[in-house]
XYZ file of N, CA and C in Angstrom:
411
model
N 9.363 5.498 15.307
C 9.840 5.531 14.281
C 8.737 5.437 12.849
N 8.488 6.153 11.706
C 7.136 6.282 11.525
C 7.230 6.705 9.971
N 7.786 6.047 8.729
C 8.058 6.043 8.662
C 7.310 6.981 6.811
N 5.273 7.620 7.414
C 4.532 8.312 6.982
C 4.507 9.709 7.095
N 6.358 9.435 8.594
C 6.099 10.958 8.720
C 7.546 11.284 9.004
N 8.150 10.666 8.506
C 9.502 10.604 8.776
C 10.496 11.634 9.107
N 11.207 11.334 9.786
C 12.814 12.506 10.594
C 13.571 12.818 9.245
N 14.640 13.532 8.486
C 15.036 13.476 7.851
C 16.820 12.677 7.756
N 16.678 12.178 8.464
C 17.984 11.213 9.158
C 17.775 9.260 9.041
N 16.160 9.372 9.253
C 15.835 8.032 8.887
C 16.289 7.584 8.078
N 16.459 5.482 8.244
C 17.076 5.331 7.292
C 16.227 4.764 7.332
N 15.415 4.327 5.148
C 13.751 3.778 5.720
C 14.109 2.203 5.254
N 15.128 2.012 4.304
C 15.330 0.812 3.791
C 14.429 -0.838 4.792
N 15.303 -0.939 6.158
C 14.458 -1.860 6.599
C 13.458 -1.742 7.383
N 12.456 -0.443 7.300
C 10.831 -0.122 8.003
C 10.000 -0.067 6.371
N 10.656 0.158 5.496
C 9.618 0.058 4.455
C 9.291 -0.175 3.505
N 8.832 -1.005 2.668
C 9.486 -1.383 0.690
C 7.435 -0.528 0.324
N 7.219 -1.228 -1.062
C 6.841 -0.405 -1.545
C 5.688 -1.756 -2.615
N 4.257 -2.234 -2.842
C 4.206 -2.793 -4.097
C 4.600 -2.838 -5.136
N 4.245 -1.652 -5.479
C 5.463 -1.513 -6.949
C 6.203 -0.710 -7.088
N 6.927 -0.189 -8.429
C 8.146 0.054 -8.226
C 7.809 1.390 -9.990
N 7.379 2.731 -9.603
C 7.809 3.863 -11.094
C 8.549 3.831 -11.556
N 7.750 3.399 -12.793
C 8.491 3.063 -13.878
C 8.674 4.632 -15.106
N 8.428 5.139 -15.137
C 8.281 6.624 -14.976
C 7.725 7.322 -15.905
N 7.034 6.021 -16.582
C 6.361 6.615 -18.230
C 5.890 7.500 -17.904
N 6.681 8.659 -18.870
C 5.303 10.355 -18.909
C 3.825 9.749 -20.049
N 3.740 8.510 -20.562
C 2.980 8.247 -21.217
C 1.044 7.100 -20.611
N 2.017 7.001 -19.226
C 0.956 5.963 -18.489
C 1.903 5.997 -17.434
N 0.947 7.197 -16.801
C 1.264 7.789 -14.987
C 1.428 5.896 -13.801
N 0.161 5.419 -14.735
C 0.043 4.240 -13.763
C 1.497 2.993 -14.434
N 1.976 2.762 -14.455
C 3.345 2.175 -15.202
C 3.769 1.248 -14.320
N 4.179 0.553 -13.117
C 5.201 -0.068 -12.167
C 5.274 -0.998 -12.905
N 6.962 -1.181 -12.152
C 7.498 -2.166 -11.847
C 6.889 -2.383 -10.767
N 6.694 -4.351 -10.790
C 6.753 -5.679 -9.300
C 7.232 -5.227 -7.983
N 7.138 -5.463 -7.251
C 7.559 -4.807 -5.472
C 7.110 -6.053 -5.355
N 6.534 -5.624 -4.221
C 5.734 -6.867 -3.290
C 4.413 -7.442 -3.846
N 4.240 -6.322 -4.103
C 3.170 -7.336 -5.222
C 3.866 -7.442 -7.261
N 3.309 -8.942 -7.193
C 4.021 -9.966 -7.900
C 3.060 -8.857 -9.070
N 1.922 -8.525 -9.087
C 0.308 -8.410 -10.286
C -0.338 -7.932 -9.376
N -1.290 -6.823 -10.222
C -2.114 -6.030 -9.713
C -2.761 -5.918 -11.121
N -4.559 -6.293 -10.783
C -5.518 -5.705 -11.934
C -6.667 -4.139 -10.478
N -6.493 -3.509 -11.800
C -7.111 -2.701 -11.783
C -8.518 -2.519 -12.631
N -9.303 -1.720 -11.421
C -10.543 -1.950 -12.151
C -11.170 -0.671 -11.786
N -13.139 -0.459 -11.594
C -14.078 0.722 -11.399
C -13.999 0.752 -9.928
N -13.770 -0.490 -8.931
C -14.219 -0.314 -7.842
C -12.678 -0.032 -6.987
N -11.009 -0.366 -7.844
C -9.838 -0.461 -7.350
C -8.819 -1.060 -7.628
N -8.256 -1.396 -6.274
C -7.413 -2.511 -7.048
C -6.908 -4.310 -6.063
N -6.419 -4.560 -7.517
C -6.784 -6.925 -6.709
C -5.507 -7.053 -6.466
N -4.426 -6.844 -5.469
C -3.071 -7.225 -5.983
C -2.629 -8.327 -5.616
N -1.590 -9.504 -5.889
C -1.377 -10.884 -5.508
C -0.036 -10.302 -5.332
N 0.526 -10.434 -4.275
C 1.568 -10.390 -3.347
C 2.862 -11.292 -3.940
N 3.389 -11.200 -3.831
C 4.255 -12.361 -3.990
C 4.862 -12.913 -3.116
N 5.416 -14.641 -3.179
C 5.313 -15.437 -2.799
C 6.111 -15.605 -1.348
N 6.707 -14.639 -2.108
C 8.206 -15.771 -0.469
C 8.413 -14.091 0.035
N 8.077 -13.113 -0.063
C 8.475 -11.915 0.258
C 8.707 -11.955 1.500
N 9.433 -11.107 2.216
C 9.526 -11.640 3.982
C 9.932 -10.010 4.265
N 9.648 -10.064 5.241
C 10.286 -8.874 6.352
C 12.046 -9.054 6.612
N 13.236 -7.866 7.082
C 14.213 -8.599 7.438
C 13.987 -9.219 8.594
N 13.487 -10.068 9.155
C 13.245 -10.429 10.543
C 12.950 -11.379 9.952
N 12.660 -12.054 8.775
C 11.945 -12.893 7.995
C 10.543 -13.624 8.815
N 9.871 -12.753 8.210
C 8.396 -12.548 9.013
C 7.621 -12.477 7.302
N 6.623 -13.760 7.128
C 6.011 -13.721 5.531
C 5.052 -12.548 5.319
N 5.690 -11.149 4.461
C 4.939 -10.266 3.754
C 3.543 -10.646 3.652
N 2.521 -9.745 4.564
C 0.887 -10.379 4.294
C -0.126 -9.550 3.900
N -1.624 -9.857 3.275
C -2.187 -8.872 3.751
C -2.581 -8.601 4.789
N -2.327 -8.511 5.979
C -2.783 -7.496 6.494
C -1.174 -6.505 6.399
N 0.299 -7.024 6.462
C 0.657 -5.889 6.065
C -0.288 -4.415 5.849
N -0.888 -5.190 4.324
C -0.538 -3.582 2.637
C -2.768 -2.891 4.145
N -3.196 -4.247 5.235
C -4.492 -3.265 5.101
C -3.773 -2.198 6.923
N -2.883 -3.106 7.838
C -2.473 -2.118 8.316
C -0.986 -0.442 7.602
N -0.959 -0.322 7.129
C 0.078 -0.222 6.313
C -1.307 1.215 5.773
N -2.250 1.068 4.884
C -2.918 1.532 4.458
C -3.870 2.545 6.043
N -4.121 1.726 6.734
C -5.014 2.027 8.042
C -4.358 3.523 8.372
N -2.591 3.034 8.836
C -1.655 3.997 9.222
C -1.914 4.955 8.083
N -1.266 5.418 6.968
C -1.660 6.251 5.938
C -3.009 7.239 5.888
N -3.940 6.682 6.223
C -6.050 7.123 6.694
C -5.449 7.626 8.003
N -4.504 6.785 9.137
C -4.663 8.530 10.335
C -3.694 9.232 10.715
N -2.733 9.168 8.849
C -1.753 10.351 8.222
C -2.755 11.933 7.653
N -4.070 10.942 7.181
C -4.230 12.418 6.787
C -4.318 11.911 5.344
N -3.618 10.773 5.308
C -2.883 10.095 3.095
C -3.622 9.743 2.666
N -4.464 8.254 3.047
C -5.536 7.645 1.977
C -7.313 8.277 2.729
N -7.594 9.200 3.481
C -8.961 8.972 3.958
C -9.530 9.912 2.017
N -10.635 9.690 2.246
C -11.598 10.491 1.296
C -11.087 11.980 0.939
N -10.751 12.586 1.118
C -10.351 13.846 0.419
C -8.922 13.944 -1.075
N -9.545 14.816 -1.827
C -8.298 15.590 -2.300
C -7.355 14.879 -2.483
N -6.147 14.601 -3.432
C -5.772 13.866 -3.652
C -5.184 13.351 -2.485
N -6.003 12.752 -2.138
C -5.291 11.037 -1.309
C -5.868 9.963 -2.419
N -5.824 9.100 -1.309
C -5.941 7.486 -2.335
C -7.123 7.206 -1.905
N -7.984 7.837 -1.089
C -9.589 7.531 -1.502
C -9.790 5.938 -0.965
N -9.053 5.015 0.229
C -8.983 4.174 -0.285
C -10.456 3.867 0.921
N -11.484 3.143 1.018
C -12.733 1.875 1.745
C -12.538 0.818 2.433
N -11.952 0.469 1.426
C -11.508 -1.029 2.639
C -10.492 -1.730 1.624
N -9.988 -2.590 2.390
C -8.865 -3.894 2.482
C -9.534 -4.937 3.075
N -9.244 -5.862 1.455
C -10.112 -7.172 2.577
C -8.724 -8.404 1.654
N -8.522 -9.217 2.371
C -7.765 -10.470 2.826
C -8.603 -11.535 1.651
N -8.435 -11.720 0.700
C -9.366 -12.809 0.039
C -8.598 -13.939 -0.159
N -6.877 -14.137 1.002
C -6.949 -15.633 0.630
C -5.700 -16.155 -0.375
N -4.692 -16.370 0.395
C -3.654 -16.511 -1.245
C -3.292 -15.345 -1.206
N -2.505 -14.939 -0.390
C -1.661 -13.662 -0.940
C -2.658 -13.086 -1.608
N -3.545 -12.533 -1.474
C -4.877 -12.070 -2.747
C -5.422 -10.679 -1.398
N -4.825 -9.232 -2.172
C -4.996 -8.496 -1.060
C -6.552 -7.740 -2.574
N -7.318 -7.098 -1.836
C -8.795 -5.883 -2.493
C -8.055 -4.778 -2.054
N -8.294 -3.837 -2.845
C -8.236 -2.581 -1.950
C -9.864 -1.737 -2.447
N -10.292 -1.059 -2.246
C -11.010 -0.915 -2.287
C -11.089 1.056 -2.599
N -11.396 1.524 -3.879
C -11.419 2.963 -3.306
C -13.788 3.805 -3.226
N -12.715 4.500 -2.628
C -14.283 5.568 -1.548
C -15.576 5.036 -2.943
N -17.047 4.554 -2.317
C -17.486 4.381 -3.957
C -17.860 5.758 -4.386
N -18.760 5.896 -5.618
C -18.282 6.412 -6.106
C -17.720 8.465 -6.318
N -16.809 7.455 -6.276
C -14.753 8.745 -6.608
C -14.097 8.257 -7.854
N -14.225 8.713 -8.705
C -12.499 8.259 -9.359
C -11.318 8.705 -9.628
N -10.555 8.375 -8.289
C -9.223 8.640 -9.012
C -9.009 8.028 -9.517
N -8.188 8.796 -10.488
C -7.204 8.203 -11.832
C -6.554 7.569 -11.466
N -6.263 8.228 -10.382
C -4.726 7.898 -9.946
C -4.737 6.716 -8.751
N -5.477 6.205 -8.218
C -5.281 5.065 -7.596
C -4.298 4.047 -7.388
N -4.612 3.681 -8.750
C -3.438 2.410 -9.087
C -2.271 3.337 -8.524
N -1.573 3.954 -9.039
C -0.299 4.759 -8.553
C -0.311 4.962 -7.229
N -0.750 5.179 -6.511
C -1.008 5.417 -5.310
C -1.043 4.902 -4.637
N -1.800 3.163 -4.408
C -2.028 2.142 -3.545
C 0.015 1.848 -4.404
N 0.290 1.614 -5.259
C 1.064 1.142 -5.618
C 2.385 1.491 -4.844
N 2.690 2.825 -4.660
C 3.447 3.578 -4.404
C 3.033 3.387 -2.439
N 2.342 2.775 -2.161
C 2.143 3.405 -1.098
C 3.264 3.010 0.461
N 3.718 3.934 0.880
C 4.586 2.800 2.397
C 4.096 1.794 3.147
N 4.472 0.352 3.134
C 4.225 -0.481 3.125
C 5.314 -1.188 4.620
N 4.512 -1.055 5.825
C 4.940 -1.678 6.740
C 4.670 -2.658 7.221
N 5.553 -3.810 8.617
C 4.804 -4.793 8.624
C 3.964 -4.834 10.115
N 3.173 -5.142 9.611
C 2.539 -5.528 10.551
C 2.386 -5.752 11.904
N 3.381 -6.814 12.243
C 3.597 -7.170 13.651
C 4.633 -5.966 14.669
N 4.328 -4.774 13.803
C 5.731 -3.462 14.225
C 4.541 -2.338 14.471
N 3.417 -1.622 13.410
C 2.872 -1.465 13.868
C 1.947 -1.623 14.048
N 1.198 -2.901 13.934
C 0.216 -3.100 14.325
C -0.981 -2.371 16.044
N -0.011 -2.506 16.463
C 0.170 -1.138 18.272
C -0.771 -0.303 18.101
N -0.181 0.401 16.671
C -0.062 1.632 16.701
C -1.495 2.401 16.567
N -2.237 1.579 16.416
C -3.831 1.736 15.580
C -4.689 1.983 16.380
N -4.981 2.573 16.521
C -6.842 2.954 17.463
C -7.548 1.404 17.476
N -7.643 1.329 17.732
C -8.756 -0.588 18.506
C -9.413 -0.179 17.027
N -10.380 0.460 16.285
C -11.618 1.187 15.634
C -11.475 1.667 14.124
N -9.972 1.479 13.586
C -9.397 2.129 13.029
C -9.432 0.363 12.239
């Protein structure tokens, strides 16, 4: 079960969520509806996300900053979040407490689609996926 590299017959609905949903606004590619993220602020360093206060996984587990960190670490191992052209270029994910998460971009990189890429990233349950990551991620 790998929603980052899913087989054609996999139903993703119960396995993953997104921080936001694309509004398909042709004049602003970073225009999103809230998803797991209730709100967010963008800066030159990256993105700060406030998670929905009552967001839960299908098993009742609350959505946490650990879910975001694990999800972006998995994306990194799959080659989509690391420092390469066309990727998120995520440097670090920090739990700021109270459901607030800071996602930093690689220093001296200005990816104009960083917000879009992060908000539309596949977010999975840390409890389920953490054990599949290398210890040093």
